[in-house]
CSV table of C-alpha atoms and ligand atoms in Angstrom, one decimal:
chain,number,residue,atom,x,y,z
A,712,MET,CA,24.6,3.2,2.5
A,713,ARG,CA,23.8,5.2,-1.2
A,714,VAL,CA,19.5,3.1,-1.0
A,715,GLY,CA,18.5,4.0,-5.3
A,716,ILE,CA,14.9,3.1,-4.9
A,717,LEU,CA,13.0,3.1,-7.9
A,718,GLY,CA,9.6,4.9,-8.8
A,719,ALA,CA,10.0,9.5,-6.3
A,720,GLY,CA,6.2,10.2,-5.2
A,721,GLN,CA,5.6,10.4,-1.4
A,722,LEU,CA,6.4,7.0,-0.4
A,723,GLY,CA,10.3,7.8,-1.5
A,724,GLN,CA,10.1,11.3,0.0
A,725,MET,CA,9.5,9.5,3.2
A,726,LEU,CA,11.7,6.7,3.2
A,727,ALA,CA,14.6,9.0,2.1
A,728,LEU,CA,13.0,11.3,4.8
A,729,ALA,CA,14.0,8.1,8.0
A,730,GLY,CA,17.2,7.0,6.3
A,731,ILE,CA,19.3,10.4,5.2
A,732,PRO,CA,19.6,10.2,9.5
A,733,LEU,CA,20.7,6.6,9.8
A,734,GLY,CA,23.9,8.1,7.2
A,735,MET,CA,21.6,6.8,4.3
A,736,ARG,CA,21.9,8.5,1.2
A,737,PHE,CA,18.8,8.5,-2.7
A,738,THR,CA,19.1,8.0,-6.0
A,739,PHE,CA,15.8,8.6,-7.0
A,740,PHE,CA,14.1,6.6,-10.6
A,741,SER,CA,11.4,8.1,-12.5
A,742,PRO,CA,9.3,8.4,-15.6
A,743,THR,CA,8.7,12.1,-14.8
A,744,ALA,CA,10.5,15.0,-13.0
A,745,ASN,CA,9.3,17.1,-10.4
A,746,GLU,CA,8.4,14.4,-7.9
A,747,SER,CA,8.5,14.8,-4.2
A,748,ALA,CA,11.4,12.9,-4.0
A,749,ASP,CA,13.0,15.9,-5.6
A,750,ALA,CA,13.1,17.3,-1.8
A,751,VAL,CA,15.3,14.6,-0.9
A,752,GLY,CA,18.2,12.4,-3.1
A,753,ASN,CA,18.6,12.9,-7.3
A,754,VAL,CA,16.6,11.9,-9.2
A,755,ILE,CA,16.7,9.9,-12.8
A,756,VAL,CA,15.2,10.7,-15.3
A,757,GLY,CA,14.3,8.1,-17.6
A,758,GLU,CA,11.7,5.0,-18.8
A,759,TYR,CA,11.8,1.6,-16.5
A,760,ASP,CA,12.9,0.5,-20.7
A,761,ASP,CA,15.7,2.1,-20.9
A,762,PHE,CA,17.7,-0.5,-19.7
A,763,ASP,CA,20.8,1.7,-20.3
A,764,ALA,CA,19.2,4.1,-17.6
A,765,LEU,CA,18.1,1.9,-15.3
A,766,ARG,CA,22.2,0.2,-15.0
A,767,ARG,CA,23.6,3.6,-15.2
A,768,PHE,CA,21.0,4.9,-11.8
A,769,ALA,CA,22.3,0.5,-10.6
A,770,GLU,CA,26.2,1.8,-10.4
A,771,LEU,CA,25.6,4.4,-8.4
A,772,VAL,CA,24.0,2.7,-6.1
A,773,ASP,CA,24.7,-0.8,-3.3
A,774,VAL,CA,21.3,-1.9,-2.7
A,775,VAL,CA,17.6,-1.3,-4.7
A,776,THR,CA,14.8,-1.0,-4.2
A,777,TYR,CA,10.8,-0.1,-5.6
A,778,GLU,CA,7.7,2.4,-4.6
A,779,PHE,CA,6.3,1.7,-7.0
A,780,GLU,CA,5.7,-1.8,-7.4
A,781,ASN,CA,4.0,-1.9,-11.6
A,782,VAL,CA,8.4,-2.7,-12.3
A,783,SER,CA,8.8,-5.2,-15.6
A,784,SER,CA,10.9,-8.3,-14.8
A,785,GLU,CA,12.9,-7.0,-17.4
A,786,ALA,CA,14.2,-3.7,-16.0
A,787,VAL,CA,14.6,-5.9,-12.1
A,788,SER,CA,16.7,-8.5,-14.5
A,789,GLU,CA,18.7,-5.9,-15.5
A,790,ILE,CA,19.2,-3.9,-12.2
A,791,GLU,CA,19.9,-7.3,-10.3
A,792,LYS,CA,22.9,-8.1,-12.4
A,793,ILE,CA,24.9,-5.0,-10.5
A,794,ARG,CA,23.0,-4.6,-7.6
A,795,PRO,CA,20.9,-6.5,-5.0
A,796,VAL,CA,17.1,-5.7,-5.3
A,797,TRP,CA,14.9,-5.4,-2.1
A,798,PRO,CA,12.2,-6.9,-2.1
A,799,PRO,CA,12.2,-10.5,-3.6
A,800,ARG,CA,11.0,-10.3,-7.5
A,801,ALA,CA,8.9,-13.3,-6.5
A,802,ALA,CA,6.7,-10.5,-4.5
A,803,LEU,CA,6.3,-7.7,-6.9
A,804,PHE,CA,5.3,-10.4,-9.6
A,805,THR,CA,3.1,-12.7,-7.0
A,806,SER,CA,1.7,-8.8,-6.6
A,807,GLN,CA,1.1,-7.4,-10.1
A,808,ASP,CA,-1.3,-9.7,-10.5
A,809,ARG,CA,-4.9,-10.7,-9.0
A,810,GLY,CA,-4.6,-13.9,-10.2
A,811,SER,CA,-1.1,-15.2,-8.5
A,812,GLU,CA,-1.3,-13.1,-5.3
A,813,LYS,CA,-5.3,-15.2,-4.2
A,814,ALA,CA,-3.8,-18.6,-5.5
A,815,MET,CA,-0.6,-17.7,-3.3
A,816,PHE,CA,-3.2,-16.7,0.1
A,817,THR,CA,-4.8,-19.7,-1.2
A,818,GLN,CA,-2.5,-22.6,-1.0
A,819,LEU,CA,-0.7,-20.6,1.7
A,820,GLY,CA,-4.5,-21.3,3.8
A,821,ILE,CA,-5.2,-17.6,3.8
A,822,PRO,CA,-9.3,-17.2,3.2
A,823,VAL,CA,-10.2,-14.9,0.4
A,824,ALA,CA,-13.3,-13.5,-0.9
A,825,PRO,CA,-14.3,-16.0,-3.9
A,826,TYR,CA,-12.7,-16.1,-7.5
A,827,ARG,CA,-12.8,-15.7,-10.7
A,828,LEU,CA,-10.4,-15.3,-12.7
A,829,VAL,CA,-12.5,-14.3,-16.2
A,830,ASP,CA,-11.6,-13.6,-19.7
A,831,SER,CA,-14.5,-13.1,-21.3
A,832,LEU,CA,-18.1,-11.9,-21.3
A,833,GLN,CA,-18.5,-15.8,-21.3
A,834,ASP,CA,-16.3,-16.2,-18.6
A,835,LEU,CA,-18.7,-13.5,-16.6
A,836,GLU,CA,-21.6,-14.6,-17.2
A,837,GLU,CA,-20.4,-18.9,-16.1
A,838,ALA,CA,-17.8,-16.6,-13.0
A,839,VAL,CA,-21.2,-14.6,-12.4
A,840,ARG,CA,-23.5,-18.3,-12.1
A,841,GLU,CA,-20.6,-19.9,-9.4
A,842,VAL,CA,-19.7,-17.1,-7.7
A,843,GLY,CA,-23.2,-15.3,-6.8
A,844,LEU,CA,-24.7,-11.5,-7.0
A,845,PRO,CA,-23.1,-9.1,-6.0
A,846,GLY,CA,-20.0,-9.2,-6.8
A,847,ILE,CA,-17.0,-6.3,-7.9
A,848,LEU,CA,-15.0,-7.1,-11.3
A,849,LYS,CA,-12.0,-6.4,-11.6
A,850,THR,CA,-8.8,-5.4,-13.7
A,851,ARG,CA,-5.9,-8.8,-12.6
A,852,ARG,CA,-2.6,-5.9,-12.9
A,853,LEU,CA,-2.8,-1.8,-12.2
A,854,GLY,CA,-5.4,-1.6,-10.5
A,855,TYR,CA,-5.3,0.4,-7.7
A,856,ASP,CA,-7.1,2.8,-5.5
A,857,GLY,CA,-10.3,1.5,-6.5
A,858,LYS,CA,-9.4,1.7,-9.8
A,859,GLY,CA,-10.4,-0.9,-12.3
A,860,GLN,CA,-13.2,-1.5,-10.6
A,861,ALA,CA,-16.8,-2.4,-11.7
A,862,ARG,CA,-19.6,-3.5,-9.1
A,863,VAL,CA,-22.3,-6.3,-10.2
A,864,TYR,CA,-25.2,-6.7,-8.3
A,865,SER,CA,-27.5,-7.6,-11.2
A,866,ARG,CA,-26.2,-10.2,-14.5
A,867,SER,CA,-27.2,-7.5,-16.3
A,868,ASP,CA,-24.6,-5.3,-15.3
A,869,ALA,CA,-22.2,-8.7,-16.2
A,870,GLU,CA,-22.4,-6.8,-20.1
A,871,PRO,CA,-21.9,-3.6,-18.7
A,872,ALA,CA,-19.0,-4.5,-16.6
A,873,TRP,CA,-16.9,-6.5,-19.6
A,874,ASN,CA,-17.5,-3.8,-21.8
A,875,ALA,CA,-16.2,-1.1,-19.5
A,876,LEU,CA,-13.1,-3.6,-18.1
A,877,ARG,CA,-12.2,-5.1,-21.5
A,878,PRO,CA,-9.8,-7.1,-21.9
A,879,GLY,CA,-8.8,-8.3,-19.4
A,880,PRO,CA,-6.7,-9.7,-17.5
A,881,LEU,CA,-9.3,-9.4,-16.0
A,882,ILE,CA,-10.7,-11.2,-12.1
A,883,TYR,CA,-14.6,-11.2,-10.7
A,884,GLU,CA,-15.1,-11.3,-7.2
A,885,GLY,CA,-17.8,-11.8,-4.7
A,886,PHE,CA,-18.5,-9.1,-2.4
A,887,VAL,CA,-16.9,-9.1,0.8
A,888,ASP,CA,-20.0,-8.9,3.0
A,889,PHE,CA,-17.4,-6.7,5.7
A,890,ASP,CA,-18.2,-4.3,9.0
A,891,ARG,CA,-14.7,-2.6,8.3
A,892,GLU,CA,-11.1,-3.2,6.8
A,893,LEU,CA,-7.8,-3.6,8.3
A,894,SER,CA,-4.5,-3.6,7.5
A,895,VAL,CA,-1.7,-5.3,9.0
A,896,ILE,CA,1.9,-3.6,7.8
A,897,ALA,CA,4.8,-6.7,9.0
A,898,VAL,CA,8.4,-6.4,8.0
A,899,ARG,CA,10.8,-8.5,7.9
A,900,SER,CA,14.8,-8.9,8.1
A,901,GLU,CA,17.0,-11.3,5.4
A,902,GLY,CA,18.2,-13.8,8.3
A,903,GLY,CA,14.4,-14.0,9.0
A,904,ALA,CA,13.4,-12.0,11.8
A,905,THR,CA,9.9,-10.5,11.1
A,906,PHE,CA,8.2,-7.6,13.3
A,907,CYS,CA,4.9,-6.7,13.3
A,908,TYR,CA,3.2,-3.4,13.2
A,909,PRO,CA,-0.4,-3.0,16.0
A,910,VAL,CA,-3.1,-3.8,12.7
A,911,ALA,CA,-5.3,-0.7,11.7
A,912,GLU,CA,-8.5,0.1,10.2
A,913,ASN,CA,-8.5,2.1,7.6
A,914,HIS,CA,-12.3,4.1,6.1
A,915,HIS,CA,-11.8,4.3,2.1
A,916,ARG,CA,-14.0,7.0,-0.2
A,917,ASP,CA,-14.3,5.8,-4.3
A,918,GLY,CA,-11.8,3.1,-3.2
A,919,ILE,CA,-9.6,5.7,-1.9
A,920,LEU,CA,-8.1,5.4,0.9
A,921,ARG,CA,-9.2,8.6,4.0
A,922,VAL,CA,-8.9,7.6,7.1
A,923,THR,CA,-6.3,5.6,10.2
A,924,TYR,CA,-7.0,4.8,12.7
A,925,ALA,CA,-4.3,2.7,14.6
A,926,PRO,CA,-4.0,0.2,16.6
A,927,ALA,CA,-7.6,-1.0,15.3
A,928,LYS,CA,-10.4,0.0,18.2
A,929,ALA,CA,-11.8,-3.2,19.8
A,930,LEU,CA,-10.2,-5.5,18.2
A,931,PRO,CA,-10.0,-9.3,19.4
A,932,ASP,CA,-6.3,-10.6,20.4
A,933,SER,CA,-7.1,-13.4,18.0
A,934,LYS,CA,-8.1,-11.8,15.5
A,935,ARG,CA,-4.9,-9.7,15.8
A,936,LEU,CA,-2.8,-12.5,15.6
A,937,GLN,CA,-4.7,-14.4,13.1
A,938,ALA,CA,-3.6,-11.4,10.7
A,939,GLU,CA,0.3,-11.7,12.0
A,940,GLY,CA,-0.3,-15.1,10.8
A,941,PHE,CA,-1.2,-14.4,7.5
A,942,ALA,CA,1.5,-11.6,7.1
A,943,ARG,CA,4.7,-14.1,8.2
A,944,ALA,CA,2.9,-16.8,6.1
A,945,LEU,CA,3.7,-14.5,3.1
A,946,LEU,CA,6.5,-12.8,4.1
A,947,ASP,CA,9.1,-15.8,5.0
A,948,ALA,CA,7.0,-18.1,1.9
A,949,LEU,CA,8.4,-14.8,-0.5
A,950,GLY,CA,11.8,-14.8,1.3
A,951,TYR,CA,10.7,-11.0,1.5
A,952,VAL,CA,14.0,-8.6,3.2
A,953,GLY,CA,11.4,-5.3,3.8
A,954,VAL,CA,8.1,-3.5,5.3
A,955,PHE,CA,5.1,-5.7,2.7
A,956,ALA,CA,1.9,-4.5,3.7
A,957,ILE,CA,-1.6,-6.8,4.0
A,958,GLU,CA,-5.3,-5.0,4.3
A,959,MET,CA,-7.9,-7.4,4.4
A,960,PHE,CA,-12.2,-7.0,6.2
A,961,ASP,CA,-12.7,-7.9,9.2
A,962,THR,CA,-16.6,-9.6,9.1
A,963,ALA,CA,-18.8,-11.8,10.8
A,964,ALA,CA,-17.5,-15.3,9.6
A,965,GLY,CA,-13.7,-14.2,10.9
A,966,LEU,CA,-11.1,-12.0,8.4
A,967,VAL,CA,-10.8,-12.3,4.4
A,968,VAL,CA,-7.3,-11.4,2.1
A,969,ASN,CA,-7.9,-8.6,-0.3
A,970,GLU,CA,-4.5,-7.6,-1.7
A,971,MET,CA,-1.3,-7.3,-0.1
A,972,ALA,CA,1.5,-4.3,-1.0
A,973,PRO,CA,5.2,-5.6,-1.6
A,974,ARG,CA,6.1,-2.3,0.1
A,975,VAL,CA,6.0,0.5,1.9
A,976,HIS,CA,2.0,1.7,2.8
A,977,ASN,CA,-0.5,4.6,2.7
A,978,SER,CA,-2.2,3.0,5.6
A,979,GLY,CA,1.0,2.3,7.3
A,980,HIS,CA,1.6,6.4,6.7
A,981,TRP,CA,1.5,7.1,11.1
A,982,THR,CA,4.1,5.0,12.6
A,983,ILE,CA,5.7,7.6,11.7
A,984,GLU,CA,5.3,9.6,14.7
A,985,GLY,CA,3.3,6.7,15.7
A,986,ALA,CA,5.4,3.6,15.9
A,987,GLU,CA,8.9,3.7,17.8
A,988,THR,CA,10.4,3.3,14.2
A,989,SER,CA,8.4,4.0,10.6
A,990,GLN,CA,7.6,1.3,8.6
A,991,PHE,CA,10.0,3.6,6.1
A,992,GLU,CA,12.8,3.8,8.5
A,993,ASN,CA,11.8,0.0,9.1
A,994,HIS,CA,12.3,-1.0,5.1
A,995,VAL,CA,15.3,0.6,5.2
A,996,ARG,CA,17.2,-0.7,7.7
A,997,ALA,CA,15.5,-4.1,6.3
A,998,VAL,CA,17.1,-4.1,2.5
A,999,CYS,CA,20.3,-1.9,3.6
A,1000,GLY,CA,20.7,-5.2,6.4
A,1001,LEU,CA,20.5,-3.3,9.4
A,1002,PRO,CA,18.9,-4.7,13.1
A,1003,LEU,CA,15.3,-3.6,12.7
A,1004,GLY,CA,13.5,-1.6,14.9
A,1005,ASP,CA,10.3,-1.7,17.3
A,1006,CYS,CA,6.9,-1.8,15.5
A,1007,GLY,CA,5.3,-0.9,18.7
A,1008,PRO,CA,2.9,1.8,19.1
A,1009,VAL,CA,3.5,4.8,20.4
A,1010,GLY,CA,-0.2,6.1,21.8
A,1011,HIS,CA,-3.2,6.1,19.9
A,1012,SER,CA,-3.4,7.1,16.1
A,1013,VAL,CA,-5.8,9.0,13.7
A,1014,MET,CA,-4.4,9.6,10.0
A,1015,PHE,CA,-5.9,12.1,7.2
A,1016,ASN,CA,-5.2,12.2,4.3
A,1017,LEU,CA,-5.3,14.8,2.2
A,1018,ILE,CA,-6.6,14.2,-1.3
A,1019,GLY,CA,-7.4,16.2,-4.5
A,1020,GLU,CA,-7.1,20.1,-2.5
A,1021,HIS,CA,-5.2,22.0,0.1
A,1022,PRO,CA,-6.9,22.3,3.1
A,1023,ASP,CA,-6.4,25.6,5.7
A,1024,ILE,CA,-2.2,24.7,6.7
A,1025,SER,CA,-2.7,27.1,10.1
A,1026,ARG,CA,-5.4,25.9,10.5
A,1027,VAL,CA,-4.6,22.1,10.9
A,1028,LEU,CA,-0.7,23.4,12.2
A,1029,ALA,CA,-3.5,24.8,15.0
A,1030,VAL,CA,-4.8,21.7,15.8
A,1031,PRO,CA,-3.1,19.4,19.0
A,1032,ASP,CA,-1.1,16.6,18.4
A,1033,ALA,CA,-1.0,17.1,14.5
A,1034,HIS,CA,1.9,16.7,12.6
A,1035,LEU,CA,1.4,17.5,8.2
A,1036,HIS,CA,3.1,15.7,6.3
A,1037,LEU,CA,3.2,17.4,2.3
A,1038,TYR,CA,4.7,15.7,-0.4
A,1039,GLY,CA,4.8,19.3,-2.5
A,1040,LYS,CA,2.8,18.1,-5.4
A,1041,THR,CA,-0.2,19.9,-6.9
A,1042,GLU,CA,-3.7,20.1,-6.6
A,1043,ARG,CA,-5.6,17.5,-9.2
A,1044,ALA,CA,-8.9,15.1,-8.7
A,1045,GLY,CA,-8.8,12.7,-6.4
A,1046,ARG,CA,-4.5,13.1,-5.8
A,1047,LYS,CA,-2.6,11.8,-2.4
A,1048,LEU,CA,-1.5,15.2,-1.6
A,1049,GLY,CA,-0.5,14.7,1.7
A,1050,HIS,CA,-1.4,13.6,5.3
A,1051,VAL,CA,-2.0,14.3,9.3
A,1052,THR,CA,-1.3,12.4,12.4
A,1053,ILE,CA,-2.9,13.3,15.3
A,1054,ARG,CA,-1.0,11.4,17.6
A,1055,SER,CA,-1.8,11.5,21.0
A,1056,ARG,CA,-0.8,10.7,25.2
A,1057,THR,CA,-5.0,8.7,25.4
A,1058,SER,CA,-7.8,7.3,23.2
A,1059,GLU,CA,-9.8,10.5,24.8
A,1060,ASP,CA,-7.4,13.2,23.7
A,1061,ALA,CA,-7.3,11.7,20.1
A,1062,GLN,CA,-11.1,11.1,19.8
A,1063,ARG,CA,-11.2,14.9,20.7
A,1064,HIS,CA,-8.3,16.3,18.4
A,1065,GLU,CA,-9.9,14.4,15.1
A,1066,ALA,CA,-12.7,15.8,15.9
A,1067,SER,CA,-11.0,20.0,16.6
A,1068,LEU,CA,-8.9,17.6,12.5
A,1069,ARG,CA,-12.1,17.3,11.6
A,1070,ALA,CA,-13.6,21.0,11.4
A,1071,ILE,CA,-11.5,22.1,8.9
A,1072,PRO,CA,-12.9,21.8,4.7
A,1073,LEU,CA,-11.7,19.1,2.6
A,1074,ILE,CA,-10.5,16.9,6.0
A,1075,GLY,CA,-12.4,13.2,6.3
B,1995,AMP,P1,-8.6,-2.9,-4.0
B,1995,AMP,O1,-8.8,-2.3,-5.1
B,1995,AMP,O2,-8.9,-4.2,-4.0
B,1995,AMP,O3,-8.2,-2.8,-2.8
B,1995,AMP,O4,-10.0,-2.2,-4.0
B,1995,AMP,C1,-11.0,-0.9,-2.9
B,1995,AMP,C2,-11.7,-0.5,-2.3
B,1995,AMP,O5,-12.2,-1.1,-3.0
B,1995,AMP,C3,-11.7,-1.5,-1.2
B,1995,AMP,O6,-11.2,-0.8,-0.1
B,1995,AMP,C4,-12.8,-2.4,-0.2
B,1995,AMP,O7,-13.5,-0.9,-0.2
B,1995,AMP,C5,-14.3,-2.8,-1.9
B,1995,AMP,N1,-14.1,-4.4,-2.4
B,1995,AMP,C6,-12.6,-3.6,-3.1
B,1995,AMP,N2,-13.2,-5.4,-2.8
B,1995,AMP,C7,-14.6,-6.3,-2.5
B,1995,AMP,C8,-14.4,-7.9,-2.0
B,1995,AMP,N3,-14.7,-8.3,-3.0
B,1995,AMP,N4,-15.8,-7.0,-1.3
B,1995,AMP,C9,-16.7,-5.9,-1.0
B,1995,AMP,N5,-15.9,-4.5,-1.3
B,1995,AMP,C10,-14.6,-4.5,-1.9
């Protein structure tokens, strides 16, 4: 199979690294050259609104998927005239807008933080009155890694928050008092077979994922089943094909869903070593119509993102059970440059090796 991927970043690199041994070959489409995926396939450089370039790209492959979800509806329509595109457009477009995403969660009975859509300062003042304080004002579109957000602690924060993010469309959400953040990654085939990876526990700093523990520690079965139920309901409602992720808050009152991603996800990088079949392999299997692989865990995993600056690579590789992945990117503040996964047979070993890794400057 020849697989086309919109986007050519590290997720594309890892999808190809999983698909090449299955006989797949990869072509990427990206507005910029010198991306991570250069190492593993052909990159066609073009803008996402250059329909001639998109058509040429589609002609080169058998099926198209994406690792970057801010692709326009028109671009996907153009490609769909030539080749199938998975995951389906409904998933892509619902997740592009936090408002439509929250509406879908609510329709399926999935709990979310109280929220109001905001298109003016008056809307925001009303939202603050109705939803309460503290809260978070977010852009509805194109937000990632905590970008496009402003905290609102008091009524006097409303105007500066509006000025920072205007003109919208925006969303105001009540602040969720959570114990920890969790995610569940699931995969669905065209025939409807669905499997979930173990729920993972995620630690963020400055809105960026830093560390994932998988499986999440001390998660009651009731919450695991609830998280899996959310994933299955969404995947079925969307007629989904491929890998998908949901991010959630674990609170004393139960799980509250924050957002979904219609693609392989950073909180699933541990699956490369820590699951029987990685999220990347299962995604390419699903979009190519192949049987899905077992999502069960292999040992205990801890994944650290490498952000902004590279650590001493020799020290990382000297830690037992450490697996290093670099994305071939230059250093820049806040940029994800790679990740390291500790995958150990016992949780005690994983903890010990995690401590050794954390002792290395720039990790954690
Ligand atoms: P997001 O871009 O929605 O994934 O938000 C980035 C991070 O901000 C999340 O991982 C949380 O740590 C935090 N956050 C977002 N929304 C809320 C909320 N409603 N209540 C509390 N924390 C939040």
